[in-house]
Amino acid sequence: MSFLTEGLILELKGSVNNWTKYQSGRTYEPYYYDLESYNMVTGEYTLWNLNPTSGSAYLGDVIPERDATFKYYFEARTTWGRTFGRHTVGGMVVGTMEENLVTGGNSNSIYETLPERNTGVSGRFTYDFDTRYFLEFAFGYNGSEKFDGNKRFGFFPSIAGGWLISNEAFWEPIRDGFSMLKLKASVGKVGNDAIAERKDRFFYLSDISLYGNGSVVIDNGYRWGESFMNSYGGYSINRYANPNISWEESTKWNAGAEMGFMKDALKLQVDVFGEDRKNIYMKRENFPATAGLEADVSGNVGRVKSWGVDGSADYQHFFNRDFWLTGRANFTFATNKYVEMDEKDYPDEYLKRTDFNVNQQWGLIAERLFVDEEEIANSPKQDFGEYMAGDIKYKDVNGDGVIN
């Protein structure tokens, strides 16, 4: 595309992958007979049916099996990059359309027979000055079929910057020993639409099942001196429509440094990172039974914050052209906690999961083993059957004298 401007490139891509299998079978068990008697003079004979109940004179019902996968992907990408003296600029814009359909013979939900569709535009714009100062801006504008019209698209921007200090002129005196130093930082948002199973998509639509006859019985009174009743099919609500369900959003940040020593024979890297994930799709616990709801209610009610540290050290040494040594050591620490969730309003604080780790284990807390019967008699009662010396002693968390 240089006839428009130098460095401009246009790419078009398309991919179609279709795979389908269908098979069906119709079977039957024929009647089997044994010759019970035969008159060689008259030719008369009698037969004994060996399988009068399991045999059949015709083919049975069709038993189909279906499997199909349809995947379509289309992409248009344009990139541009130029260097003007000590300034280098670049850009990229990508448009994508994707459709995935996976069907199986055992599916009884219409939602599983409809394709997943995603479309969007994303871009990245970069700038660096004299290979010392770096700046990048990126964005995504994505749409998913899972959400209602005004919630369907989400905008997710990010920005990053870096400073390669070792390329500054004042670094020259120490370059042989301290060969490289780079500082970097970034912050941005990402979106996630895969927040439930495939059969539970289309959150803005209700999912209702029809019962068979007899679910609802109506007494229609008397006719000719006799009472009669009619039965009708009923309905079961599997999911309530919720047009407010939208993207799960995550704001991520990172700050780090890269260092090189002894002409980059030893490289160190350390990063501090964090994430604030909100609008997490979770079951809402704060609905009383008196609300009369038949199905669970879920929503974008969860929020998790996390942070961590990641570091690595790489070393390489060449003894000669045919023999060298490399090694790596790395370390990662990460933690998280729920900061928002629609849990029940427990009277006891220790039952609440807010402010605890996502993978926190819940249950009885073992203190140690009972020493003797005297300790058992002077300890809170454990409501789990018989126990004796040597069995586990559990902690009385709420101090009510009973562990249950």
CSV table of N, CA and C in Angstrom, one decimal, residues 26-34 48-60:
chain,number,residue,atom,x,y,z
A,26,ARG,N,-31.6,-48.0,12.7
A,26,ARG,CA,-32.9,-48.6,13.0
A,26,ARG,C,-32.6,-50.1,13.1
A,27,THR,N,-33.0,-50.6,14.3
A,27,THR,CA,-32.7,-52.1,14.5
A,27,THR,C,-34.0,-52.8,14.9
A,28,TYR,N,-33.9,-54.1,14.9
A,28,TYR,CA,-35.0,-54.9,15.4
A,28,TYR,C,-34.5,-56.3,15.7
A,29,GLU,N,-35.2,-57.0,16.5
A,29,GLU,CA,-34.8,-58.4,16.9
A,29,GLU,C,-35.9,-59.3,16.2
A,30,PRO,N,-35.5,-60.1,15.3
A,30,PRO,CA,-36.5,-61.0,14.6
A,30,PRO,C,-37.0,-62.1,15.5
A,31,TYR,N,-38.1,-62.7,15.1
A,31,TYR,CA,-38.6,-63.8,15.9
A,31,TYR,C,-37.8,-65.0,15.6
A,32,TYR,N,-37.5,-65.8,16.6
A,32,TYR,CA,-36.7,-67.0,16.5
A,32,TYR,C,-37.6,-68.2,16.8
A,33,TYR,N,-37.6,-69.3,16.0
A,33,TYR,CA,-38.4,-70.4,16.2
A,33,TYR,C,-37.6,-71.7,16.3
A,34,ASP,N,-38.2,-72.6,17.0
A,34,ASP,CA,-37.6,-74.0,17.1
A,34,ASP,C,-38.7,-75.0,16.6
A,48,TRP,N,-42.2,-73.5,17.8
A,48,TRP,CA,-42.2,-73.0,19.1
A,48,TRP,C,-41.5,-71.6,19.1
A,49,ASN,N,-42.2,-70.6,19.4
A,49,ASN,CA,-41.6,-69.2,19.4
A,49,ASN,C,-40.7,-69.0,20.6
A,50,LEU,N,-39.4,-68.8,20.3
A,50,LEU,CA,-38.4,-68.7,21.4
A,50,LEU,C,-38.4,-67.3,22.0
A,51,ASN,N,-38.8,-66.3,21.3
A,51,ASN,CA,-38.8,-64.9,21.9
A,51,ASN,C,-40.1,-64.1,21.6
A,52,PRO,N,-41.2,-64.6,22.1
A,52,PRO,CA,-42.5,-63.9,21.7
A,52,PRO,C,-42.7,-62.5,22.2
A,53,THR,N,-42.0,-62.1,23.3
A,53,THR,CA,-42.1,-60.8,23.8
A,53,THR,C,-41.1,-59.8,23.3
A,54,SER,N,-39.9,-60.3,23.1
A,54,SER,CA,-38.8,-59.3,22.7
A,54,SER,C,-38.7,-59.3,21.1
A,55,GLY,N,-39.2,-60.2,20.4
A,55,GLY,CA,-39.1,-60.2,19.0
A,55,GLY,C,-40.0,-59.1,18.3
A,56,SER,N,-39.7,-58.8,17.1
A,56,SER,CA,-40.5,-57.8,16.4
A,56,SER,C,-40.5,-58.2,14.9
A,57,ALA,N,-41.5,-57.7,14.2
A,57,ALA,CA,-41.6,-58.0,12.8
A,57,ALA,C,-41.3,-56.8,11.9
A,58,TYR,N,-40.8,-55.7,12.6
A,58,TYR,CA,-40.6,-54.5,11.8
A,58,TYR,C,-39.4,-53.7,12.5
A,59,LEU,N,-38.8,-52.8,11.8
A,59,LEU,CA,-37.7,-52.0,12.3
A,59,LEU,C,-38.2,-51.1,13.4
A,60,GLY,N,-37.3,-50.8,14.3
A,60,GLY,CA,-37.6,-49.9,15.4
A,60,GLY,C,-37.5,-48.4,15.0
